[in-house]
Amino acid sequence: MTQTTDRLGAIIVLSGPSGAGKSTVCNILISEDNNLEFSVSCTTREPRDGEVNGINYHFISKDEFKAKIESDEFIEWAEVHGNYYGTLKSEILGKAQQGKDILLDIDIQGARLIKEACKNDVELKKCVEYVFFAPPSFEELEQRLLGRGTESEESAQRRLQNAKGELEAWSEYEHLIVCHNKEQGLANMKGLLYTMRNKTKRINKPDFYA
Ligand code: 5GP
């Protein structure tokens, strides 16, 4: 992918209901692109099979989470599906200043808090891009979420209930990706990433000046 070096990174806020395919697409994208990093959130939920501490999340206790709130380490945090999740400031700002693009998989409450934070931070505002990742239909979401088998029945039902409210937030975002399947979702994300990397507002000095 074409890379313009002297620029601020994009901080990509990606939201969408559980089961839309966000994690699958993001994991592939990050494994294929060495300028794109995942912002590793803190969470109080239990790790799923195969999830690794420090890679998928920082899995911490409620007390540890509260201590981080007290010491102002989060740029945003929220209670989602009964657990706490938060984005560490250390995961995003410095990296974007170095030109790294950062992907934040966060819920709609978190996205709204980032929008608020941008009101007092011109540089952050310059970096942030909002992407909503949606399934083609609610029925399809239901099938995917129940089919992936990562959740207890109770957790899956809760996520489906929450999905209805989450889907209504799509128009608060600048970009919409409707994910019909992994290949198409990935291709659309790559296209968006290309566009974001060439936004003049984040470019300090294009390569042709060298
Ligand atoms: P999961 O438990 O499936 O990994 O994530 C559940 C939800 O929490 C998803 O909608 C995901 O986007 C959201 N989430 C993950 N990390 C964060 C975070 O740091 N902040 C917020 N606000 N939401 C998060």
PDB file of N, CA, C and O in Angstrom, residues 92-158:
ATOM      1  N   ILE A  92      -2.666   5.207  22.185  1.00  0.00           N
ATOM      2  CA  ILE A  92      -3.015   5.882  20.935  1.00  0.00           C
ATOM      3  C   ILE A  92      -2.242   7.164  20.591  1.00  0.00           C
ATOM      4  O   ILE A  92      -1.710   7.264  19.507  1.00  0.00           O
ATOM      5  N   LEU A  93      -2.172   8.120  21.524  1.00  0.00           N
ATOM      6  CA  LEU A  93      -1.713   9.448  21.107  1.00  0.00           C
ATOM      7  C   LEU A  93      -0.278   9.488  20.587  1.00  0.00           C
ATOM      8  O   LEU A  93      -0.014   9.967  19.485  1.00  0.00           O
ATOM      9  N   GLY A  94       0.644   8.949  21.396  1.00  0.00           N
ATOM     10  CA  GLY A  94       2.056   8.971  20.996  1.00  0.00           C
ATOM     11  C   GLY A  94       2.276   8.227  19.692  1.00  0.00           C
ATOM     12  O   GLY A  94       3.051   8.659  18.829  1.00  0.00           O
ATOM     13  N   LYS A  95       1.565   7.113  19.517  1.00  0.00           N
ATOM     14  CA  LYS A  95       1.745   6.299  18.305  1.00  0.00           C
ATOM     15  C   LYS A  95       1.267   7.050  17.072  1.00  0.00           C
ATOM     16  O   LYS A  95       1.898   7.001  16.017  1.00  0.00           O
ATOM     17  N   ALA A  96       0.141   7.741  17.199  1.00  0.00           N
ATOM     18  CA  ALA A  96      -0.370   8.509  16.043  1.00  0.00           C
ATOM     19  C   ALA A  96       0.607   9.629  15.688  1.00  0.00           C
ATOM     20  O   ALA A  96       0.817   9.936  14.512  1.00  0.00           O
ATOM     21  N   GLN A  97       1.234  10.223  16.717  1.00  0.00           N
ATOM     22  CA  GLN A  97       2.216  11.288  16.439  1.00  0.00           C
ATOM     23  C   GLN A  97       3.417  10.740  15.681  1.00  0.00           C
ATOM     24  O   GLN A  97       4.059  11.460  14.921  1.00  0.00           O
ATOM     25  N   GLN A  98       3.695   9.461  15.891  1.00  0.00           N
ATOM     26  CA  GLN A  98       4.815   8.831  15.154  1.00  0.00           C
ATOM     27  C   GLN A  98       4.400   8.347  13.769  1.00  0.00           C
ATOM     28  O   GLN A  98       5.184   7.711  13.059  1.00  0.00           O
ATOM     29  N   GLY A  99       3.156   8.572  13.404  1.00  0.00           N
ATOM     30  CA  GLY A  99       2.702   8.190  12.057  1.00  0.00           C
ATOM     31  C   GLY A  99       2.072   6.801  11.972  1.00  0.00           C
ATOM     32  O   GLY A  99       1.734   6.337  10.885  1.00  0.00           O
ATOM     33  N   LYS A 100       1.918   6.145  13.115  1.00  0.00           N
ATOM     34  CA  LYS A 100       1.260   4.823  13.110  1.00  0.00           C
ATOM     35  C   LYS A 100      -0.246   5.007  13.013  1.00  0.00           C
ATOM     36  O   LYS A 100      -0.805   5.898  13.657  1.00  0.00           O
ATOM     37  N   ASP A 101      -0.908   4.164  12.248  1.00  0.00           N
ATOM     38  CA  ASP A 101      -2.370   4.174  12.225  1.00  0.00           C
ATOM     39  C   ASP A 101      -2.860   3.203  13.297  1.00  0.00           C
ATOM     40  O   ASP A 101      -2.335   2.086  13.411  1.00  0.00           O
ATOM     41  N   ILE A 102      -3.841   3.654  14.055  1.00  0.00           N
ATOM     42  CA  ILE A 102      -4.291   2.867  15.214  1.00  0.00           C
ATOM     43  C   ILE A 102      -5.771   2.535  15.064  1.00  0.00           C
ATOM     44  O   ILE A 102      -6.579   3.414  14.753  1.00  0.00           O
ATOM     45  N   LEU A 103      -6.077   1.270  15.306  1.00  0.00           N
ATOM     46  CA  LEU A 103      -7.463   0.805  15.186  1.00  0.00           C
ATOM     47  C   LEU A 103      -8.059   0.609  16.573  1.00  0.00           C
ATOM     48  O   LEU A 103      -7.511  -0.142  17.383  1.00  0.00           O
ATOM     49  N   LEU A 104      -9.154   1.295  16.853  1.00  0.00           N
ATOM     50  CA  LEU A 104      -9.848   1.136  18.138  1.00  0.00           C
ATOM     51  C   LEU A 104     -11.173   0.442  17.898  1.00  0.00           C
ATOM     52  O   LEU A 104     -12.061   1.007  17.249  1.00  0.00           O
ATOM     53  N   ASP A 105     -11.310  -0.773  18.399  1.00  0.00           N
ATOM     54  CA  ASP A 105     -12.584  -1.489  18.313  1.00  0.00           C
ATOM     55  C   ASP A 105     -13.340  -1.168  19.597  1.00  0.00           C
ATOM     56  O   ASP A 105     -13.117  -1.798  20.623  1.00  0.00           O
ATOM     57  N   ILE A 106     -14.183  -0.131  19.551  1.00  0.00           N
ATOM     58  CA  ILE A 106     -14.866   0.286  20.784  1.00  0.00           C
ATOM     59  C   ILE A 106     -16.358   0.486  20.526  1.00  0.00           C
ATOM     60  O   ILE A 106     -16.778   0.640  19.378  1.00  0.00           O
ATOM     61  N   ASP A 107     -17.136   0.490  21.584  1.00  0.00           N
ATOM     62  CA  ASP A 107     -18.590   0.584  21.401  1.00  0.00           C
ATOM     63  C   ASP A 107     -19.026   2.029  21.157  1.00  0.00           C
ATOM     64  O   ASP A 107     -18.206   2.949  21.183  1.00  0.00           O
ATOM     65  N   ILE A 108     -20.331   2.216  20.976  1.00  0.00           N
ATOM     66  CA  ILE A 108     -20.816   3.552  20.598  1.00  0.00           C
ATOM     67  C   ILE A 108     -20.678   4.571  21.732  1.00  0.00           C
ATOM     68  O   ILE A 108     -20.459   5.745  21.480  1.00  0.00           O
ATOM     69  N   GLN A 109     -20.746   4.116  22.974  1.00  0.00           N
ATOM     70  CA  GLN A 109     -20.541   5.051  24.103  1.00  0.00           C
ATOM     71  C   GLN A 109     -19.105   5.568  24.068  1.00  0.00           C
ATOM     72  O   GLN A 109     -18.854   6.760  24.256  1.00  0.00           O
ATOM     73  N   GLY A 110     -18.160   4.662  23.823  1.00  0.00           N
ATOM     74  CA  GLY A 110     -16.749   5.040  23.764  1.00  0.00           C
ATOM     75  C   GLY A 110     -16.491   6.013  22.617  1.00  0.00           C
ATOM     76  O   GLY A 110     -15.755   6.986  22.761  1.00  0.00           O
ATOM     77  N   ALA A 111     -17.134   5.746  21.466  1.00  0.00           N
ATOM     78  CA  ALA A 111     -16.948   6.627  20.308  1.00  0.00           C
ATOM     79  C   ALA A 111     -17.461   8.038  20.629  1.00  0.00           C
ATOM     80  O   ALA A 111     -16.828   9.037  20.274  1.00  0.00           O
ATOM     81  N   ARG A 112     -18.583   8.086  21.344  1.00  0.00           N
ATOM     82  CA  ARG A 112     -19.127   9.406  21.710  1.00  0.00           C
ATOM     83  C   ARG A 112     -18.185  10.127  22.667  1.00  0.00           C
ATOM     84  O   ARG A 112     -18.002  11.341  22.580  1.00  0.00           O
ATOM     85  N   LEU A 113     -17.552   9.402  23.576  1.00  0.00           N
ATOM     86  CA  LEU A 113     -16.620  10.025  24.529  1.00  0.00           C
ATOM     87  C   LEU A 113     -15.370  10.533  23.813  1.00  0.00           C
ATOM     88  O   LEU A 113     -14.816  11.577  24.161  1.00  0.00           O
ATOM     89  N   ILE A 114     -14.929   9.783  22.802  1.00  0.00           N
ATOM     90  CA  ILE A 114     -13.761  10.248  22.024  1.00  0.00           C
ATOM     91  C   ILE A 114     -14.140  11.552  21.304  1.00  0.00           C
ATOM     92  O   ILE A 114     -13.355  12.502  21.260  1.00  0.00           O
ATOM     93  N   LYS A 115     -15.355  11.595  20.787  1.00  0.00           N
ATOM     94  CA  LYS A 115     -15.820  12.819  20.117  1.00  0.00           C
ATOM     95  C   LYS A 115     -15.790  14.000  21.077  1.00  0.00           C
ATOM     96  O   LYS A 115     -15.389  15.108  20.729  1.00  0.00           O
ATOM     97  N   GLU A 116     -16.197  13.754  22.314  1.00  0.00           N
ATOM     98  CA  GLU A 116     -16.161  14.812  23.339  1.00  0.00           C
ATOM     99  C   GLU A 116     -14.726  15.244  23.595  1.00  0.00           C
ATOM    100  O   GLU A 116     -14.435  16.434  23.666  1.00  0.00           O
ATOM    101  N   ALA A 117     -13.831  14.253  23.747  1.00  0.00           N
ATOM    102  CA  ALA A 117     -12.415  14.558  24.041  1.00  0.00           C
ATOM    103  C   ALA A 117     -11.806  15.406  22.916  1.00  0.00           C
ATOM    104  O   ALA A 117     -10.952  16.255  23.153  1.00  0.00           O
ATOM    105  N   CYS A 118     -12.277  15.183  21.695  1.00  0.00           N
ATOM    106  CA  CYS A 118     -11.740  15.920  20.539  1.00  0.00           C
ATOM    107  C   CYS A 118     -12.063  17.415  20.608  1.00  0.00           C
ATOM    108  O   CYS A 118     -11.363  18.233  20.015  1.00  0.00           O
ATOM    109  N   LYS A 119     -13.118  17.755  21.354  1.00  0.00           N
ATOM    110  CA  LYS A 119     -13.503  19.174  21.439  1.00  0.00           C
ATOM    111  C   LYS A 119     -12.405  20.000  22.106  1.00  0.00           C
ATOM    112  O   LYS A 119     -12.289  21.184  21.864  1.00  0.00           O
ATOM    113  N   ASN A 120     -11.614  19.349  22.971  1.00  0.00           N
ATOM    114  CA  ASN A 120     -10.551  20.076  23.683  1.00  0.00           C
ATOM    115  C   ASN A 120      -9.162  19.715  23.193  1.00  0.00           C
ATOM    116  O   ASN A 120      -8.174  20.030  23.839  1.00  0.00           O
ATOM    117  N   ASP A 121      -9.076  18.998  22.100  1.00  0.00           N
ATOM    118  CA  ASP A 121      -7.762  18.530  21.648  1.00  0.00           C
ATOM    119  C   ASP A 121      -7.708  18.535  20.112  1.00  0.00           C
ATOM    120  O   ASP A 121      -8.185  17.614  19.453  1.00  0.00           O
ATOM    121  N   VAL A 122      -7.116  19.594  19.587  1.00  0.00           N
ATOM    122  CA  VAL A 122      -7.109  19.803  18.137  1.00  0.00           C
ATOM    123  C   VAL A 122      -6.372  18.679  17.406  1.00  0.00           C
ATOM    124  O   VAL A 122      -6.811  18.202  16.354  1.00  0.00           O
ATOM    125  N   GLU A 123      -5.256  18.225  17.992  1.00  0.00           N
ATOM    126  CA  GLU A 123      -4.463  17.192  17.320  1.00  0.00           C
ATOM    127  C   GLU A 123      -5.218  15.858  17.294  1.00  0.00           C
ATOM    128  O   GLU A 123      -5.242  15.157  16.281  1.00  0.00           O
ATOM    129  N   LEU A 124      -5.858  15.548  18.408  1.00  0.00           N
ATOM    130  CA  LEU A 124      -6.645  14.308  18.465  1.00  0.00           C
ATOM    131  C   LEU A 124      -7.746  14.367  17.403  1.00  0.00           C
ATOM    132  O   LEU A 124      -7.965  13.415  16.651  1.00  0.00           O
ATOM    133  N   LYS A 125      -8.410  15.497  17.325  1.00  0.00           N
ATOM    134  CA  LYS A 125      -9.514  15.661  16.365  1.00  0.00           C
ATOM    135  C   LYS A 125      -9.032  15.437  14.930  1.00  0.00           C
ATOM    136  O   LYS A 125      -9.725  14.854  14.106  1.00  0.00           O
ATOM    137  N   LYS A 126      -7.821  15.916  14.660  1.00  0.00           N
ATOM    138  CA  LYS A 126      -7.242  15.748  13.328  1.00  0.00           C
ATOM    139  C   LYS A 126      -7.049  14.273  12.986  1.00  0.00           C
ATOM    140  O   LYS A 126      -7.124  13.856  11.841  1.00  0.00           O
ATOM    141  N   CYS A 127      -6.748  13.485  14.019  1.00  0.00           N
ATOM    142  CA  CYS A 127      -6.399  12.076  13.790  1.00  0.00           C
ATOM    143  C   CYS A 127      -7.604  11.144  13.700  1.00  0.00           C
ATOM    144  O   CYS A 127      -7.549  10.126  13.020  1.00  0.00           O
ATOM    145  N   VAL A 128      -8.683  11.490  14.383  1.00  0.00           N
ATOM    146  CA  VAL A 128      -9.751  10.494  14.543  1.00  0.00           C
ATOM    147  C   VAL A 128     -10.662  10.382  13.323  1.00  0.00           C
ATOM    148  O   VAL A 128     -11.054  11.372  12.718  1.00  0.00           O
ATOM    149  N   GLU A 129     -10.943   9.139  12.956  1.00  0.00           N
ATOM    150  CA  GLU A 129     -11.887   8.806  11.882  1.00  0.00           C
ATOM    151  C   GLU A 129     -12.901   7.824  12.466  1.00  0.00           C
ATOM    152  O   GLU A 129     -12.520   6.914  13.204  1.00  0.00           O
ATOM    153  N   TYR A 130     -14.170   8.008  12.123  1.00  0.00           N
ATOM    154  CA  TYR A 130     -15.221   7.175  12.716  1.00  0.00           C
ATOM    155  C   TYR A 130     -15.815   6.228  11.669  1.00  0.00           C
ATOM    156  O   TYR A 130     -16.304   6.675  10.632  1.00  0.00           O
ATOM    157  N   VAL A 131     -15.749   4.939  11.959  1.00  0.00           N
ATOM    158  CA  VAL A 131     -16.245   3.933  11.007  1.00  0.00           C
ATOM    159  C   VAL A 131     -17.272   3.041  11.705  1.00  0.00           C
ATOM    160  O   VAL A 131     -17.005   2.527  12.796  1.00  0.00           O
ATOM    161  N   PHE A 132     -18.422   2.863  11.068  1.00  0.00           N
ATOM    162  CA  PHE A 132     -19.437   1.958  11.621  1.00  0.00           C
ATOM    163  C   PHE A 132     -19.471   0.695  10.780  1.00  0.00           C
ATOM    164  O   PHE A 132     -19.559   0.740   9.554  1.00  0.00           O
ATOM    165  N   PHE A 133     -19.385  -0.433  11.478  1.00  0.00           N
ATOM    166  CA  PHE A 133     -19.286  -1.728  10.815  1.00  0.00           C
ATOM    167  C   PHE A 133     -20.579  -2.493  11.091  1.00  0.00           C
ATOM    168  O   PHE A 133     -20.869  -2.848  12.239  1.00  0.00           O
ATOM    169  N   ALA A 134     -21.370  -2.738  10.056  1.00  0.00           N
ATOM    170  CA  ALA A 134     -22.716  -3.293  10.258  1.00  0.00           C
ATOM    171  C   ALA A 134     -22.909  -4.612   9.511  1.00  0.00           C
ATOM    172  O   ALA A 134     -22.266  -4.865   8.498  1.00  0.00           O
ATOM    173  N   PRO A 135     -23.819  -5.440  10.011  1.00  0.00           N
ATOM    174  CA  PRO A 135     -24.190  -6.658   9.268  1.00  0.00           C
ATOM    175  C   PRO A 135     -25.218  -6.274   8.202  1.00  0.00           C
ATOM    176  O   PRO A 135     -25.829  -5.207   8.290  1.00  0.00           O
ATOM    177  N   PRO A 136     -25.464  -7.127   7.199  1.00  0.00           N
ATOM    178  CA  PRO A 136     -26.460  -6.797   6.177  1.00  0.00           C
ATOM    179  C   PRO A 136     -27.894  -6.772   6.724  1.00  0.00           C
ATOM    180  O   PRO A 136     -28.736  -6.062   6.202  1.00  0.00           O
ATOM    181  N   SER A 137     -28.163  -7.544   7.795  1.00  0.00           N
ATOM    182  CA  SER A 137     -29.511  -7.544   8.383  1.00  0.00           C
ATOM    183  C   SER A 137     -29.411  -8.034   9.829  1.00  0.00           C
ATOM    184  O   SER A 137     -28.403  -8.642  10.215  1.00  0.00           O
ATOM    185  N   PHE A 138     -30.479  -7.807  10.566  1.00  0.00           N
ATOM    186  CA  PHE A 138     -30.482  -8.261  11.948  1.00  0.00           C
ATOM    187  C   PHE A 138     -30.481  -9.793  12.010  1.00  0.00           C
ATOM    188  O   PHE A 138     -29.824 -10.399  12.857  1.00  0.00           O
ATOM    189  N   GLU A 139     -31.210 -10.414  11.080  1.00  0.00           N
ATOM    190  CA  GLU A 139     -31.301 -11.894  11.047  1.00  0.00           C
ATOM    191  C   GLU A 139     -29.918 -12.511  10.820  1.00  0.00           C
ATOM    192  O   GLU A 139     -29.543 -13.495  11.430  1.00  0.00           O
ATOM    193  N   GLU A 140     -29.173 -11.880   9.899  1.00  0.00           N
ATOM    194  CA  GLU A 140     -27.819 -12.372   9.606  1.00  0.00           C
ATOM    195  C   GLU A 140     -26.923 -12.233  10.850  1.00  0.00           C
ATOM    196  O   GLU A 140     -26.132 -13.115  11.170  1.00  0.00           O
ATOM    197  N   LEU A 141     -27.078 -11.109  11.564  1.00  0.00           N
ATOM    198  CA  LEU A 141     -26.293 -10.880  12.782  1.00  0.00           C
ATOM    199  C   LEU A 141     -26.581 -11.977  13.807  1.00  0.00           C
ATOM    200  O   LEU A 141     -25.668 -12.527  14.425  1.00  0.00           O
ATOM    201  N   GLU A 142     -27.862 -12.283  13.946  1.00  0.00           N
ATOM    202  CA  GLU A 142     -28.305 -13.308  14.886  1.00  0.00           C
ATOM    203  C   GLU A 142     -27.630 -14.649  14.557  1.00  0.00           C
ATOM    204  O   GLU A 142     -27.069 -15.305  15.427  1.00  0.00           O
ATOM    205  N   GLN A 143     -27.657 -14.992  13.281  1.00  0.00           N
ATOM    206  CA  GLN A 143     -27.056 -16.263  12.851  1.00  0.00           C
ATOM    207  C   GLN A 143     -25.567 -16.300  13.133  1.00  0.00           C
ATOM    208  O   GLN A 143     -25.026 -17.285  13.610  1.00  0.00           O
ATOM    209  N   ARG A 144     -24.889 -15.184  12.807  1.00  0.00           N
ATOM    210  CA  ARG A 144     -23.431 -15.139  13.002  1.00  0.00           C
ATOM    211  C   ARG A 144     -23.083 -15.216  14.480  1.00  0.00           C
ATOM    212  O   ARG A 144     -22.170 -15.939  14.877  1.00  0.00           O
ATOM    213  N   LEU A 145     -23.789 -14.444  15.290  1.00  0.00           N
ATOM    214  CA  LEU A 145     -23.461 -14.378  16.718  1.00  0.00           C
ATOM    215  C   LEU A 145     -23.725 -15.719  17.393  1.00  0.00           C
ATOM    216  O   LEU A 145     -22.903 -16.200  18.179  1.00  0.00           O
ATOM    217  N   LEU A 146     -24.846 -16.341  17.080  1.00  0.00           N
ATOM    218  CA  LEU A 146     -25.159 -17.626  17.707  1.00  0.00           C
ATOM    219  C   LEU A 146     -24.259 -18.717  17.127  1.00  0.00           C
ATOM    220  O   LEU A 146     -23.810 -19.609  17.834  1.00  0.00           O
ATOM    221  N   GLY A 147     -23.949 -18.579  15.836  1.00  0.00           N
ATOM    222  CA  GLY A 147     -23.149 -19.595  15.146  1.00  0.00           C
ATOM    223  C   GLY A 147     -21.702 -19.634  15.591  1.00  0.00           C
ATOM    224  O   GLY A 147     -21.065 -20.683  15.559  1.00  0.00           O
ATOM    225  N   ARG A 148     -21.145 -18.501  16.031  1.00  0.00           N
ATOM    226  CA  ARG A 148     -19.712 -18.515  16.345  1.00  0.00           C
ATOM    227  C   ARG A 148     -19.420 -19.219  17.663  1.00  0.00           C
ATOM    228  O   ARG A 148     -18.278 -19.605  17.920  1.00  0.00           O
ATOM    229  N   GLY A 149     -20.447 -19.353  18.510  1.00  0.00           N
ATOM    230  CA  GLY A 149     -20.312 -20.183  19.709  1.00  0.00           C
ATOM    231  C   GLY A 149     -19.310 -19.708  20.746  1.00  0.00           C
ATOM    232  O   GLY A 149     -18.810 -20.504  21.527  1.00  0.00           O
ATOM    233  N   THR A 150     -19.013 -18.398  20.762  1.00  0.00           N
ATOM    234  CA  THR A 150     -18.032 -17.909  21.739  1.00  0.00           C
ATOM    235  C   THR A 150     -18.705 -17.461  23.034  1.00  0.00           C
ATOM    236  O   THR A 150     -18.030 -17.209  24.028  1.00  0.00           O
ATOM    237  N   GLU A 151     -20.022 -17.321  22.993  1.00  0.00           N
ATOM    238  CA  GLU A 151     -20.730 -16.751  24.147  1.00  0.00           C
ATOM    239  C   GLU A 151     -21.640 -17.792  24.787  1.00  0.00           C
ATOM    240  O   GLU A 151     -22.110 -18.712  24.122  1.00  0.00           O
ATOM    241  N   SER A 152     -21.927 -17.586  26.055  1.00  0.00           N
ATOM    242  CA  SER A 152     -22.980 -18.377  26.694  1.00  0.00           C
ATOM    243  C   SER A 152     -24.300 -17.917  26.060  1.00  0.00           C
ATOM    244  O   SER A 152     -24.367 -16.839  25.453  1.00  0.00           O
ATOM    245  N   GLU A 153     -25.357 -18.725  26.213  1.00  0.00           N
ATOM    246  CA  GLU A 153     -26.667 -18.358  25.673  1.00  0.00           C
ATOM    247  C   GLU A 153     -27.090 -16.978  26.210  1.00  0.00           C
ATOM    248  O   GLU A 153     -27.552 -16.111  25.464  1.00  0.00           O
ATOM    249  N   GLU A 154     -26.844 -16.779  27.515  1.00  0.00           N
ATOM    250  CA  GLU A 154     -27.262 -15.526  28.149  1.00  0.00           C
ATOM    251  C   GLU A 154     -26.504 -14.326  27.554  1.00  0.00           C
ATOM    252  O   GLU A 154     -27.100 -13.297  27.215  1.00  0.00           O
ATOM    253  N   SER A 155     -25.196 -14.500  27.396  1.00  0.00           N
ATOM    254  CA  SER A 155     -24.375 -13.410  26.863  1.00  0.00           C
ATOM    255  C   SER A 155     -24.752 -13.118  25.401  1.00  0.00           C
ATOM    256  O   SER A 155     -24.849 -11.956  24.990  1.00  0.00           O
ATOM    257  N   ALA A 156     -24.997 -14.181  24.619  1.00  0.00           N
ATOM    258  CA  ALA A 156     -25.369 -13.972  23.208  1.00  0.00           C
ATOM    259  C   ALA A 156     -26.702 -13.228  23.111  1.00  0.00           C
ATOM    260  O   ALA A 156     -26.845 -12.306  22.302  1.00  0.00           O
ATOM    261  N   GLN A 157     -27.664 -13.599  23.953  1.00  0.00           N
ATOM    262  CA  GLN A 157     -28.970 -12.933  23.913  1.00  0.00           C
ATOM    263  C   GLN A 157     -28.840 -11.460  24.317  1.00  0.00           C
ATOM    264  O   GLN A 157     -29.455 -10.584  23.718  1.00  0.00           O
ATOM    265  N   ARG A 158     -28.009 -11.210  25.305  1.00  0.00           N
ATOM    266  CA  ARG A 158     -27.795  -9.836  25.764  1.00  0.00           C
ATOM    267  C   ARG A 158     -27.169  -8.998  24.646  1.00  0.00           C
ATOM    268  O   ARG A 158     -27.566  -7.865  24.386  1.00  0.00           O
TER     269      ARG A 158
END
